[in-house]
Tab-separated table of C-alpha atoms (C1' of nucleotides) in Angstrom:
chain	number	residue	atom	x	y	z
A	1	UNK	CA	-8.733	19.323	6.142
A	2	UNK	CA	-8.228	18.551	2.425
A	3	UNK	CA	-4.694	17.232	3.158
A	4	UNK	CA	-6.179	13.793	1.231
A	5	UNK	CA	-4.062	13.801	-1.772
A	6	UNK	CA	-1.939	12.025	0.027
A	7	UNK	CA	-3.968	9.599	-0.449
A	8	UNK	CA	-4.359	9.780	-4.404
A	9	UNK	CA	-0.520	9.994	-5.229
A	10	UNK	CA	1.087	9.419	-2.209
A	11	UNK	CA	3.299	11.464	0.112
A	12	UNK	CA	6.232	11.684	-1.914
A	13	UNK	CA	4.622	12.320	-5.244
A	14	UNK	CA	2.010	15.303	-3.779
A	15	UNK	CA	3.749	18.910	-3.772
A	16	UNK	CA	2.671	21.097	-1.151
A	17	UNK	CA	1.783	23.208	-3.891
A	18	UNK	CA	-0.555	20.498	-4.962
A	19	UNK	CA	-2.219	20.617	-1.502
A	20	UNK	CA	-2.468	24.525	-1.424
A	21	UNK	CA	-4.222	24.036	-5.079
A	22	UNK	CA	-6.634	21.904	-3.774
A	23	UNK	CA	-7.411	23.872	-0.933
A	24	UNK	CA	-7.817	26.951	-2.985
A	25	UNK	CA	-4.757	28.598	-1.681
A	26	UNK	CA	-1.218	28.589	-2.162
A	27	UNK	CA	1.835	27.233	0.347
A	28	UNK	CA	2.008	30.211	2.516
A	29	UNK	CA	-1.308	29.321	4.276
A	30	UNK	CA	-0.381	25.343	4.824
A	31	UNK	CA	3.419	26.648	6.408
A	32	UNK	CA	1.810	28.907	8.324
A	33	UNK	CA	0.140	26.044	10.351
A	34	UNK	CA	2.405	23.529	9.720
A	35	UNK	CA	6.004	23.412	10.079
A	36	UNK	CA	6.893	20.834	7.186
A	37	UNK	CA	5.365	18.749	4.982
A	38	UNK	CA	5.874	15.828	6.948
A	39	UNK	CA	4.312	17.327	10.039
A	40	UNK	CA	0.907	17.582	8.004
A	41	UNK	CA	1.478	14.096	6.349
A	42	UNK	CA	1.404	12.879	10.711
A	43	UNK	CA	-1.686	15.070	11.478
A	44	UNK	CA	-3.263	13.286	9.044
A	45	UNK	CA	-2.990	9.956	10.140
A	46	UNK	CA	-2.908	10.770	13.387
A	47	UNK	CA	-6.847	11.393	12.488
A	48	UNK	CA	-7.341	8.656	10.574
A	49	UNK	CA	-6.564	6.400	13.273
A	50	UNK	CA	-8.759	8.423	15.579
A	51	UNK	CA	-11.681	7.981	13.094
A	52	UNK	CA	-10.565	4.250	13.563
A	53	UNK	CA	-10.733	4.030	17.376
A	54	UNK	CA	-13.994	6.044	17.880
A	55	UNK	CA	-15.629	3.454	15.042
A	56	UNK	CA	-14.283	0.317	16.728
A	57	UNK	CA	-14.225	0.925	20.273
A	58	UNK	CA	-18.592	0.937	20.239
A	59	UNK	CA	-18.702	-1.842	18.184
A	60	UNK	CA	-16.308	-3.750	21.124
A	61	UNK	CA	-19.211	-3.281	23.329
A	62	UNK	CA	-21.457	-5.127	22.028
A	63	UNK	CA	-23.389	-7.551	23.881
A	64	UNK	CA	-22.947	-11.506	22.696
A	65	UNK	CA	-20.344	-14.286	22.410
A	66	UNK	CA	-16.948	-13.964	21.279
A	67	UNK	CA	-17.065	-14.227	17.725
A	68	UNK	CA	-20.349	-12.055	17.554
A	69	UNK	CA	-18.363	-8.953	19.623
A	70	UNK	CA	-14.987	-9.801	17.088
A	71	UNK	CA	-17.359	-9.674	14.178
A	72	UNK	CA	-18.967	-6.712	15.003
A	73	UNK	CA	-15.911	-4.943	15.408
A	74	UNK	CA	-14.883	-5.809	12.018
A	75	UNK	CA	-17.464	-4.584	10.418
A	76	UNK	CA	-17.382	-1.295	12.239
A	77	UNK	CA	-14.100	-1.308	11.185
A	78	UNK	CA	-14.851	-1.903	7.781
A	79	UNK	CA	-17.422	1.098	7.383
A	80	UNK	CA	-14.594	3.339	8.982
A	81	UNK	CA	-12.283	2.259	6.186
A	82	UNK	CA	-14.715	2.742	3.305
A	83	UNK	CA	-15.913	5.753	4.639
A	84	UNK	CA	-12.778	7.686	5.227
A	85	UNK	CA	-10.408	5.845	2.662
A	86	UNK	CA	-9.030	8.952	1.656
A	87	UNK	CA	-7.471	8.831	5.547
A	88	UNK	CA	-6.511	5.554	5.760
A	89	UNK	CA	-4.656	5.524	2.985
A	90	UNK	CA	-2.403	7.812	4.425
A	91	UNK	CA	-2.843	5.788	7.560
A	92	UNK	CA	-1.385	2.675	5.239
A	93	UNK	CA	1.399	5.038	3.995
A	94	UNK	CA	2.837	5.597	7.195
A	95	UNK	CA	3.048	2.276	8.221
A	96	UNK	CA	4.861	1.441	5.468
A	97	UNK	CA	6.823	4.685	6.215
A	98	UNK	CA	8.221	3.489	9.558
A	99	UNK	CA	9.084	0.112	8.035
A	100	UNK	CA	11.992	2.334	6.071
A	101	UNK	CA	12.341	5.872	5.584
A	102	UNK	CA	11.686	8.447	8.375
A	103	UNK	CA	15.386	9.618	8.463
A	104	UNK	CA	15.624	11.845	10.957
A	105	UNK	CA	15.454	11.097	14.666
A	106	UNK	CA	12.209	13.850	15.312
A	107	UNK	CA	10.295	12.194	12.642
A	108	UNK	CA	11.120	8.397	13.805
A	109	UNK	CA	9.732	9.635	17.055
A	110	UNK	CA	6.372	11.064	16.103
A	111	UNK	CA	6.321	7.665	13.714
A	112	UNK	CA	6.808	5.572	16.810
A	113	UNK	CA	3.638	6.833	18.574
A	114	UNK	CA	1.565	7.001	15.856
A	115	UNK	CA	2.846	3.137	14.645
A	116	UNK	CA	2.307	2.461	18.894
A	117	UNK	CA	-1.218	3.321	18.131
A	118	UNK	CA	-1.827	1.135	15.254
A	119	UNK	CA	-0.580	-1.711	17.716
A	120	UNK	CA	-2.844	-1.064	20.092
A	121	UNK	CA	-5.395	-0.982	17.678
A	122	UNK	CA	-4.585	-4.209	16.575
A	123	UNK	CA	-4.634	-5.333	20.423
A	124	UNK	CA	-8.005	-4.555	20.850
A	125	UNK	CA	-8.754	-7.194	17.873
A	126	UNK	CA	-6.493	-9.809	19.431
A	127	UNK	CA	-7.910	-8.836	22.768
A	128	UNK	CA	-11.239	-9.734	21.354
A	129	UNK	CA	-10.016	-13.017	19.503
A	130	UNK	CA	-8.644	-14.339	23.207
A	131	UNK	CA	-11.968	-13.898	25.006
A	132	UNK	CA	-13.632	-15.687	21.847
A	133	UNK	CA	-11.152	-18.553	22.078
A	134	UNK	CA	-11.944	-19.080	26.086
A	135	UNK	CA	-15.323	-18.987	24.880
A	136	UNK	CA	-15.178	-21.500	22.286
A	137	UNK	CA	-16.432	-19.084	19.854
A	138	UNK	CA	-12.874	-18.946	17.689
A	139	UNK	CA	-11.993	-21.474	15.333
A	140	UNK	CA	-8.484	-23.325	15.975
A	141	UNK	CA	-6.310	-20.719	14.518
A	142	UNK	CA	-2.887	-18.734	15.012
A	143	UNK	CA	-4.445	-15.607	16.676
A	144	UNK	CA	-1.794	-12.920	15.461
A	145	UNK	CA	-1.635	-14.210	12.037
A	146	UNK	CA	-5.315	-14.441	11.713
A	147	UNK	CA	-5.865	-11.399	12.822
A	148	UNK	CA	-3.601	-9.721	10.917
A	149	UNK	CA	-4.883	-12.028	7.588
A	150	UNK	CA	-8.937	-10.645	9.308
A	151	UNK	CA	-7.328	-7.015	9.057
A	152	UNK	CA	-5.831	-7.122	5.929
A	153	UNK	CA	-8.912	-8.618	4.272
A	154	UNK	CA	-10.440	-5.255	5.058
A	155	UNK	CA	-7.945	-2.930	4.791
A	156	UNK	CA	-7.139	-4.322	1.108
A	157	UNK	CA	-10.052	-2.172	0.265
A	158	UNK	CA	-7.786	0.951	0.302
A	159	UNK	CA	-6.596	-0.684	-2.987
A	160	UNK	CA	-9.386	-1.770	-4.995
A	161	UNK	CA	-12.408	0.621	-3.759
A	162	UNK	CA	-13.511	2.832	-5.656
A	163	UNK	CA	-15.779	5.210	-3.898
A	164	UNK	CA	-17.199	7.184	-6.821
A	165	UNK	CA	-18.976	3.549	-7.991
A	166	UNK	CA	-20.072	4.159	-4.281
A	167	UNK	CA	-24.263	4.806	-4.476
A	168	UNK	CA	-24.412	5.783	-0.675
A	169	UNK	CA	-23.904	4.520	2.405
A	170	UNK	CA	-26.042	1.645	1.988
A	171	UNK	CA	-23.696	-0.141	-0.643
A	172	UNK	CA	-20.745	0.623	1.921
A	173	UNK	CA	-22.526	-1.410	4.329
A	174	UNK	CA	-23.271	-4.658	2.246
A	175	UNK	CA	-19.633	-4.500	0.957
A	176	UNK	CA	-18.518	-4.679	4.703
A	177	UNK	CA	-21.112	-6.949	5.690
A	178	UNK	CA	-20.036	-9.196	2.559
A	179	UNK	CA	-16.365	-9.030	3.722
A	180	UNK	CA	-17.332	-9.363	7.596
A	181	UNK	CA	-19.190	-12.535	6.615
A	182	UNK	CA	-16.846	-13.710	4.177
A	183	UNK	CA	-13.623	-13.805	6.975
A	184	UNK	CA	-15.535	-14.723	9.623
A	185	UNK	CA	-16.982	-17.535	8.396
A	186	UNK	CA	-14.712	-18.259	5.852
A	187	UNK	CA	-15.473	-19.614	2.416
A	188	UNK	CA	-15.895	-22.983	2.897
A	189	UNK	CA	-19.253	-24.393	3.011
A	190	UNK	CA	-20.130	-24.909	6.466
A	191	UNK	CA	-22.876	-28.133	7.040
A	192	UNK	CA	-23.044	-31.384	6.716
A	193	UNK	CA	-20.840	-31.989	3.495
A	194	UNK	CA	-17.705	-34.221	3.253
A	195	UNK	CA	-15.461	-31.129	2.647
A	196	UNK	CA	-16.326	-29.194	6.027
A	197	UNK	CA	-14.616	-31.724	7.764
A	198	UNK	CA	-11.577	-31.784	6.327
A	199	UNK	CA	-9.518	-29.541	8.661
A	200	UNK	CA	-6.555	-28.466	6.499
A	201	UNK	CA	-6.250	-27.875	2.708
A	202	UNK	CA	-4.805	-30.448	0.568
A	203	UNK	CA	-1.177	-29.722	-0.536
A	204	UNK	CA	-0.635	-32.182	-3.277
A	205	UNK	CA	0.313	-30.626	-6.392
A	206	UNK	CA	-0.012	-33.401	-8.234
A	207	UNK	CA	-1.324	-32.267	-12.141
A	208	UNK	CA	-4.218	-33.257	-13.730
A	209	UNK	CA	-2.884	-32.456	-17.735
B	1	UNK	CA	17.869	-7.397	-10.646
B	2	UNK	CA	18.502	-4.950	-8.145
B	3	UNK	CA	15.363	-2.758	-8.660
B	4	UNK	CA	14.038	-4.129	-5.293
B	5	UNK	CA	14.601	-0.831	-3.762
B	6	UNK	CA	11.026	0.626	-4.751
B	7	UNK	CA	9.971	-1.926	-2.486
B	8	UNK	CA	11.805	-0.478	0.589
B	9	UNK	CA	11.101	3.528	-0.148
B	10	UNK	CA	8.119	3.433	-2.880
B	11	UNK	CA	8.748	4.703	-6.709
B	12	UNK	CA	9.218	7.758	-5.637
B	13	UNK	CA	10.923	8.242	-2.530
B	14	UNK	CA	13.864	5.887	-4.866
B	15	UNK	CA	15.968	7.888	-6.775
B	16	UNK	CA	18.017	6.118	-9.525
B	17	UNK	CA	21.180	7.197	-8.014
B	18	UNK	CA	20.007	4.742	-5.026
B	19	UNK	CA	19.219	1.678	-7.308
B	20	UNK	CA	23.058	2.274	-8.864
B	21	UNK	CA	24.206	2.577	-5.496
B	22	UNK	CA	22.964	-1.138	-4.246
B	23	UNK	CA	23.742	-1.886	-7.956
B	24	UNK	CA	27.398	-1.133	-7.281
B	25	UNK	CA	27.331	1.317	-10.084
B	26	UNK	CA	25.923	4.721	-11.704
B	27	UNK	CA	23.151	6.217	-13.174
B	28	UNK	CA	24.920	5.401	-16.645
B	29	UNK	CA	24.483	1.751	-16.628
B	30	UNK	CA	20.707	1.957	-15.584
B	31	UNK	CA	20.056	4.520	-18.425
B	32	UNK	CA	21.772	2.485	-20.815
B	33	UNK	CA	19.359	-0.681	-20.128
B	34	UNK	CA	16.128	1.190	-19.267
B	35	UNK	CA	15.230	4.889	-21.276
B	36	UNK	CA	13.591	6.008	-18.050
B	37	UNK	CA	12.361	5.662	-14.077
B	38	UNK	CA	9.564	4.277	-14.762
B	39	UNK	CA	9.990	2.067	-17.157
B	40	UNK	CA	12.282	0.441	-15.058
B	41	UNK	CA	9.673	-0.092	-12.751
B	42	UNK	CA	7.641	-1.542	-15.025
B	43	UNK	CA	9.533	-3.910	-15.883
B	44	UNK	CA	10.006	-5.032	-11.960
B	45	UNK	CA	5.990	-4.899	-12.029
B	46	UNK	CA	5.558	-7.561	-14.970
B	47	UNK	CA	8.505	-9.466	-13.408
B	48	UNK	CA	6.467	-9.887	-9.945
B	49	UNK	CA	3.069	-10.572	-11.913
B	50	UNK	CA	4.654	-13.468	-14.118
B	51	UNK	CA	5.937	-14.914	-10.737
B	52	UNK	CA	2.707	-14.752	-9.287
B	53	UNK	CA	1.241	-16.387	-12.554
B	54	UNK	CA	3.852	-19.432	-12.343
B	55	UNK	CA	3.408	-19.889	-8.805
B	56	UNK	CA	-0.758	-20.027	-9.338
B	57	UNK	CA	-1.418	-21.902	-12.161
B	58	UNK	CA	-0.141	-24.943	-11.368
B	59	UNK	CA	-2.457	-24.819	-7.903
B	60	UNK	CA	-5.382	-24.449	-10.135
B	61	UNK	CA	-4.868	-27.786	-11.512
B	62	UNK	CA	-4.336	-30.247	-8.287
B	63	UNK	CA	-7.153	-32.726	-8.124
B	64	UNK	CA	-9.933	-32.241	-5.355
B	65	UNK	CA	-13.199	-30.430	-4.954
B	66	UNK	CA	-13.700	-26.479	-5.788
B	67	UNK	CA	-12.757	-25.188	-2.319
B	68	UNK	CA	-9.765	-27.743	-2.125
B	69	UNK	CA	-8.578	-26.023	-5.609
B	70	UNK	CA	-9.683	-22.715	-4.181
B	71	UNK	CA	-7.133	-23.297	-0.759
B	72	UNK	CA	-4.549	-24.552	-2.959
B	73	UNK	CA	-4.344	-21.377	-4.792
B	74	UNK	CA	-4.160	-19.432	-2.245
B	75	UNK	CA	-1.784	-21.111	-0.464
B	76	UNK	CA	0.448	-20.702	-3.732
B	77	UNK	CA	-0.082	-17.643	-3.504
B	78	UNK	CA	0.538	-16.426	-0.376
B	79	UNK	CA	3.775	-18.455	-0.350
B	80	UNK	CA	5.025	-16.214	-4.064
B	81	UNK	CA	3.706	-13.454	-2.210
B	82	UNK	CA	6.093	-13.993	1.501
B	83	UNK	CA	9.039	-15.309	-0.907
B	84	UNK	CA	8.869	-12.682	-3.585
B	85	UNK	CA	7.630	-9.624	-1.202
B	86	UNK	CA	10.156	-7.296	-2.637
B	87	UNK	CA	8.272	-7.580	-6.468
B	88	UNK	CA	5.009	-7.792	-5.173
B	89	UNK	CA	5.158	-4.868	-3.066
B	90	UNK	CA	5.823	-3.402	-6.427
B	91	UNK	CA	2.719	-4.691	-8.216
B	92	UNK	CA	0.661	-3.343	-5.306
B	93	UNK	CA	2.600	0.241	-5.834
B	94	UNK	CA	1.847	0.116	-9.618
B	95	UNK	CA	-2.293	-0.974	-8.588
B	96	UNK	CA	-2.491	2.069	-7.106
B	97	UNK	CA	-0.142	4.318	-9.324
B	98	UNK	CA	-2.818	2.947	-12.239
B	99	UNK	CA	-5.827	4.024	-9.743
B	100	UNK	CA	-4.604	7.807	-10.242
B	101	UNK	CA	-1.070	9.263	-11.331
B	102	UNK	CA	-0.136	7.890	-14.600
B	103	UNK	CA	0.424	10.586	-16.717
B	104	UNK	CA	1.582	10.689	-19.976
B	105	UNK	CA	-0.406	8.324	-22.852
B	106	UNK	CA	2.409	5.845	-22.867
B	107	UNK	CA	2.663	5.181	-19.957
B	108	UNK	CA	-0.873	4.954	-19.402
B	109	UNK	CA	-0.955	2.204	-21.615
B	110	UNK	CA	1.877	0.239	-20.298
B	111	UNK	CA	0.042	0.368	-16.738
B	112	UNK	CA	-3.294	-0.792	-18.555
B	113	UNK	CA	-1.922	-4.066	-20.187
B	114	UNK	CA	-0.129	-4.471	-16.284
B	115	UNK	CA	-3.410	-3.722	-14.680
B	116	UNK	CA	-5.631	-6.457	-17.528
B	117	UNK	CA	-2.825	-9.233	-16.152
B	118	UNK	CA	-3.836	-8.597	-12.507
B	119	UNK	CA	-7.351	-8.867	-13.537
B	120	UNK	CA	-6.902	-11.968	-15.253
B	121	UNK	CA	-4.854	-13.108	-12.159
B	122	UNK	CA	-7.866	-12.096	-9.988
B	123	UNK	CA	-10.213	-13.842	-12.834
B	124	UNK	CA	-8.542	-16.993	-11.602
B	125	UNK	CA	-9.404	-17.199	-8.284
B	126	UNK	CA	-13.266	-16.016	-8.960
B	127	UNK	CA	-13.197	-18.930	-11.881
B	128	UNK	CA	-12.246	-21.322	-9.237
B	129	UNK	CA	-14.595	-20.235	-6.737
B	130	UNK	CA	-17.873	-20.096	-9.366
B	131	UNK	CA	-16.381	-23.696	-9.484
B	132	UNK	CA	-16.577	-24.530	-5.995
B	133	UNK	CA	-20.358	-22.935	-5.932
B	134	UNK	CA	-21.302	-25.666	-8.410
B	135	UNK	CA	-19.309	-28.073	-6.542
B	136	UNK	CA	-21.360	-26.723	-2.901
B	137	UNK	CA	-18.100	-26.997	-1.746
B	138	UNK	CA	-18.471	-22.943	-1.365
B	139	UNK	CA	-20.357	-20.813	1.331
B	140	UNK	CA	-23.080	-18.213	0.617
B	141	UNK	CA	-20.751	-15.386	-0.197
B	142	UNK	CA	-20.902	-12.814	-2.923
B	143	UNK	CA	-17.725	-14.244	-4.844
B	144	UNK	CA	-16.329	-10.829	-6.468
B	145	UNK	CA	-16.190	-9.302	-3.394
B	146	UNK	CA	-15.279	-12.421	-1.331
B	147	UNK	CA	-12.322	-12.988	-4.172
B	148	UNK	CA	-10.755	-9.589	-3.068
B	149	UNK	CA	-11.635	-9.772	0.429
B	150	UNK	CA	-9.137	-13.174	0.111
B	151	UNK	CA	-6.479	-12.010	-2.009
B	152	UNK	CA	-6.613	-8.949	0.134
B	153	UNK	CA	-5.793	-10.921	3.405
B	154	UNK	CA	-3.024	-12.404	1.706
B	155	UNK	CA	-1.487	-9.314	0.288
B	156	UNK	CA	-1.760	-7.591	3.149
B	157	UNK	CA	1.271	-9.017	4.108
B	158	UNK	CA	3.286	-7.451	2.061
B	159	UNK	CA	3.115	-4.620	4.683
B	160	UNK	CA	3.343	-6.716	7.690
B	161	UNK	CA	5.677	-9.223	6.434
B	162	UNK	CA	9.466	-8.717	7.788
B	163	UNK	CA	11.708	-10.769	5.580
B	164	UNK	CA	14.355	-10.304	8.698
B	165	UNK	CA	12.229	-12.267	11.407
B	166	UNK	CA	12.334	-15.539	8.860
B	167	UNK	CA	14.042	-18.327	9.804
B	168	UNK	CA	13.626	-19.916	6.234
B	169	UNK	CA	11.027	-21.690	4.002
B	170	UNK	CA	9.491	-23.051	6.824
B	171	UNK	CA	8.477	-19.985	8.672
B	172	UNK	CA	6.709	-18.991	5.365
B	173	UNK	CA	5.067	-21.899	5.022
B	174	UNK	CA	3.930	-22.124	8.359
B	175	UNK	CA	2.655	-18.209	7.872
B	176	UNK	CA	0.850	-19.001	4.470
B	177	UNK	CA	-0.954	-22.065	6.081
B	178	UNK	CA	-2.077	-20.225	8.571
B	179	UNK	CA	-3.439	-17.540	6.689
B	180	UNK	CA	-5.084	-19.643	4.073
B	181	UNK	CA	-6.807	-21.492	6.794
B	182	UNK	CA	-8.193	-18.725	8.341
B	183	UNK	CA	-9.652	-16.779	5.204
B	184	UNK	CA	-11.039	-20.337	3.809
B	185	UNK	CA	-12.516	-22.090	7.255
B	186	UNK	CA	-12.978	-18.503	8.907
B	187	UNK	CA	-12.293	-17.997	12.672
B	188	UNK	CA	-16.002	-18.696	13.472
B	189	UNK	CA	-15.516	-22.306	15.312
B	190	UNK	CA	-16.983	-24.823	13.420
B	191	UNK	CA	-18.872	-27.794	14.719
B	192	UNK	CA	-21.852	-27.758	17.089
B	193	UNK	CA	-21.589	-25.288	19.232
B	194	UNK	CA	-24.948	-22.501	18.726
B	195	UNK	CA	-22.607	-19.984	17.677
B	196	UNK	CA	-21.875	-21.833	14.291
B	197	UNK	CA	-25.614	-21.451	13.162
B	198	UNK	CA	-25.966	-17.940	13.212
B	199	UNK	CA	-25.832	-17.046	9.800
B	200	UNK	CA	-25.203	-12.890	10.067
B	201	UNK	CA	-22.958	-10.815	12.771
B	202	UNK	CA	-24.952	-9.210	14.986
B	203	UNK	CA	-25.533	-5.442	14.197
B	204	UNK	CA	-27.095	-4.101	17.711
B	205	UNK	CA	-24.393	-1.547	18.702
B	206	UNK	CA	-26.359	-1.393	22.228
B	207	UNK	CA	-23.328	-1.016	25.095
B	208	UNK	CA	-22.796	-2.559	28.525
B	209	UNK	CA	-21.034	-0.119	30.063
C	1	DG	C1'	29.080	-0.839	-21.577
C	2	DT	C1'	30.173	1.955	-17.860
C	3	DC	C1'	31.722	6.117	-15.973
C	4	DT	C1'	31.889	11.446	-15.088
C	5	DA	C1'	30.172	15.763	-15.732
C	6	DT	C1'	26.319	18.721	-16.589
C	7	DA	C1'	21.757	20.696	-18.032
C	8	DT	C1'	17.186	21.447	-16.581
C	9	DG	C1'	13.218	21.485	-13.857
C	10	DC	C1'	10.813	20.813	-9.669
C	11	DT	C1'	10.015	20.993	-4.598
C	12	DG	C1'	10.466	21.993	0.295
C	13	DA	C1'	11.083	25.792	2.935
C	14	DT	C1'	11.920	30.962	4.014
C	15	DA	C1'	11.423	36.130	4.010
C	16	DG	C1'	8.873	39.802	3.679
C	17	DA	C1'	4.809	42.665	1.582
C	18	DC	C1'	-0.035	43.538	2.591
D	1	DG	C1'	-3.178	35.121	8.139
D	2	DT	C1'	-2.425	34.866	3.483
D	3	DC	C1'	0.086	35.920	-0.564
D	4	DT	C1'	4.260	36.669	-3.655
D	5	DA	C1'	8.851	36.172	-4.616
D	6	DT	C1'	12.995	33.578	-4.003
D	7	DC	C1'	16.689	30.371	-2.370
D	8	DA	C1'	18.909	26.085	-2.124
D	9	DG	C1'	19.016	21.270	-2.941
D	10	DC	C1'	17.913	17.295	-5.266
D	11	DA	C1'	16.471	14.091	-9.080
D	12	DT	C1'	15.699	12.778	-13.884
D	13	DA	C1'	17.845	12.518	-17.932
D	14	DT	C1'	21.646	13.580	-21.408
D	15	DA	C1'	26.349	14.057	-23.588
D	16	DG	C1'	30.534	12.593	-24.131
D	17	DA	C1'	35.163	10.458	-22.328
D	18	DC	C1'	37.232	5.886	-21.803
DNA sequence: GTCTATATGCTGATAGAC
DNA sequence: GTCTATCAGCATATAGAC
């Protein structure tokens, strides 16, 4: 499937001539398989959020606390997003699709169950943030918005990696485990210094100059 | 400034005719302000960066330890980023419109001096954390990647975000608080429980069921 | 300054040859 | 199944009236 230049300009901006190009072939071969553009546009995410269950689901398995099975599942999640970017990306597109756009009532449909799968995708994380609260594993946070803020610390990656500075799969992994490490345990120091205790951030915006 | 509407579509799902349409107007008034598409957008793109810039800076210089500068930046942030979504979404468009696209010289250039301001935007943030390191206000965390991995939790909800469901400044606030606590204290409970001294996630991927 | 044509090119989709 | 025309519609941009 080299239906990924979706990814590169976008669904709007990629011709189905620019697809056929790619794939060495012109638009008679990608209509004969698909009925519209649009209809290719949901196969493809409907994969990438396969790729995105069958990383995550494992990695919800694991054996440990709370926070250890949360954290594991967001770093499998973060290897599925650097490793199939090119997917996700289209994955990100159609979220952003449903938010607006899909016009007619066929498309909103499809959109609906593929947008009902990204919920319970994000369900599974939530799922996971509840049994680390009753476990006393998850910090005193808002569990949607965190995990939505845990999520998008990932999936921001779409945006700024680029995978051709990529050396192999071995510099995917300590990017995830750097931003695994860096949401789960935050960024404050953790230990014995006056600022760990502090529970919320200061909000004075008083000016030093 | 009614060029909000590459926010709800993307650049190029938005066809002038719509933007002189929530204008209240035609295509002739646009044209006579702005010689093209996508210098209109543009302009909407250094519009949402300087916003970002006013709303940051002054964060940078409230009194208080690195990571207490470090929160209070991103809690700026976040709150330019819920109250401005509409121009930010279109920075985040023209981030990735730089990553590929661009094509003619011009316009290349125009998206390179709108790319340097984001980096010097991001340069903040990492400036303030190499502070906080010297401080040992901040955690063992590679800070380039741990500066995105922030900034991308925030952003993220520009997708996420529905203006509609917002009962005011409040709700924002409440929404950027909560995000800013959970990317800078993490959702790993803090205090004495065993689970706060493990310093890495677990990696076994061994099942139960 | 703002509007109403209008030119020009591109794109999604179709029909039919091979 | 895949390719080569080809249609019809839409979008950027321009020219000129008011």
């Amino acid at each position: 499937m080299a239906a990924e230049c979706f990814m590169e300009q976008g669904f709007h901006a990629t011709s189905i001539d620019d697809v056929a190009r790619r794939l060495g072939a012109t638009k008679g071969r990608i209509y004969h398989h698909y009925p519209s553009k649009i209809e290719l546009f949901f196969d493809v995410h409907r994969a990438g959020m396969e790729l995105l269950f069958s990383a995550v689901e494992p990695a919800s398995q694991v054996d440990g606390d709370g926070i250890t099975v949360l954290a594991a599942m967001l770093e499998a999640h973060a290897m599925a997003i650097l490793e199939h970017h090119t997917f996700e990306s289209v994955v990100a597109q159609g979220v952003q699709m449903h938010r607006f756009g899909a016009t007619t009532p066929a498309q909103r449909e499809i959109l609906n169950e593929l947008i009902g799968s990204r919920d319970r995708f994000e369900a599974m994380f939530k799922k996971a943030a509840t049994t680390a609260r009753k476990d006393g594993t998850l910090a005193n946070v808002d569990i949607s918005i965190a995990v939505k803020t845990l999520l998008g610390g990932i999936q921001w990656s779409l945006i700024w990696y680029r995978p051709q500075s990529d050396t192999g799969p071995k510099s995917r992994r300590h990017l995830a485990e750097q931003m695994v490490k860096t949401l789960v345990d935050g960024v404050r120091a953790r230990g014995n210094t006056q600022a760990a205790s502090a529970p919320a951030p200061a909000r004075s915006t008083r000016k030093r100059g």
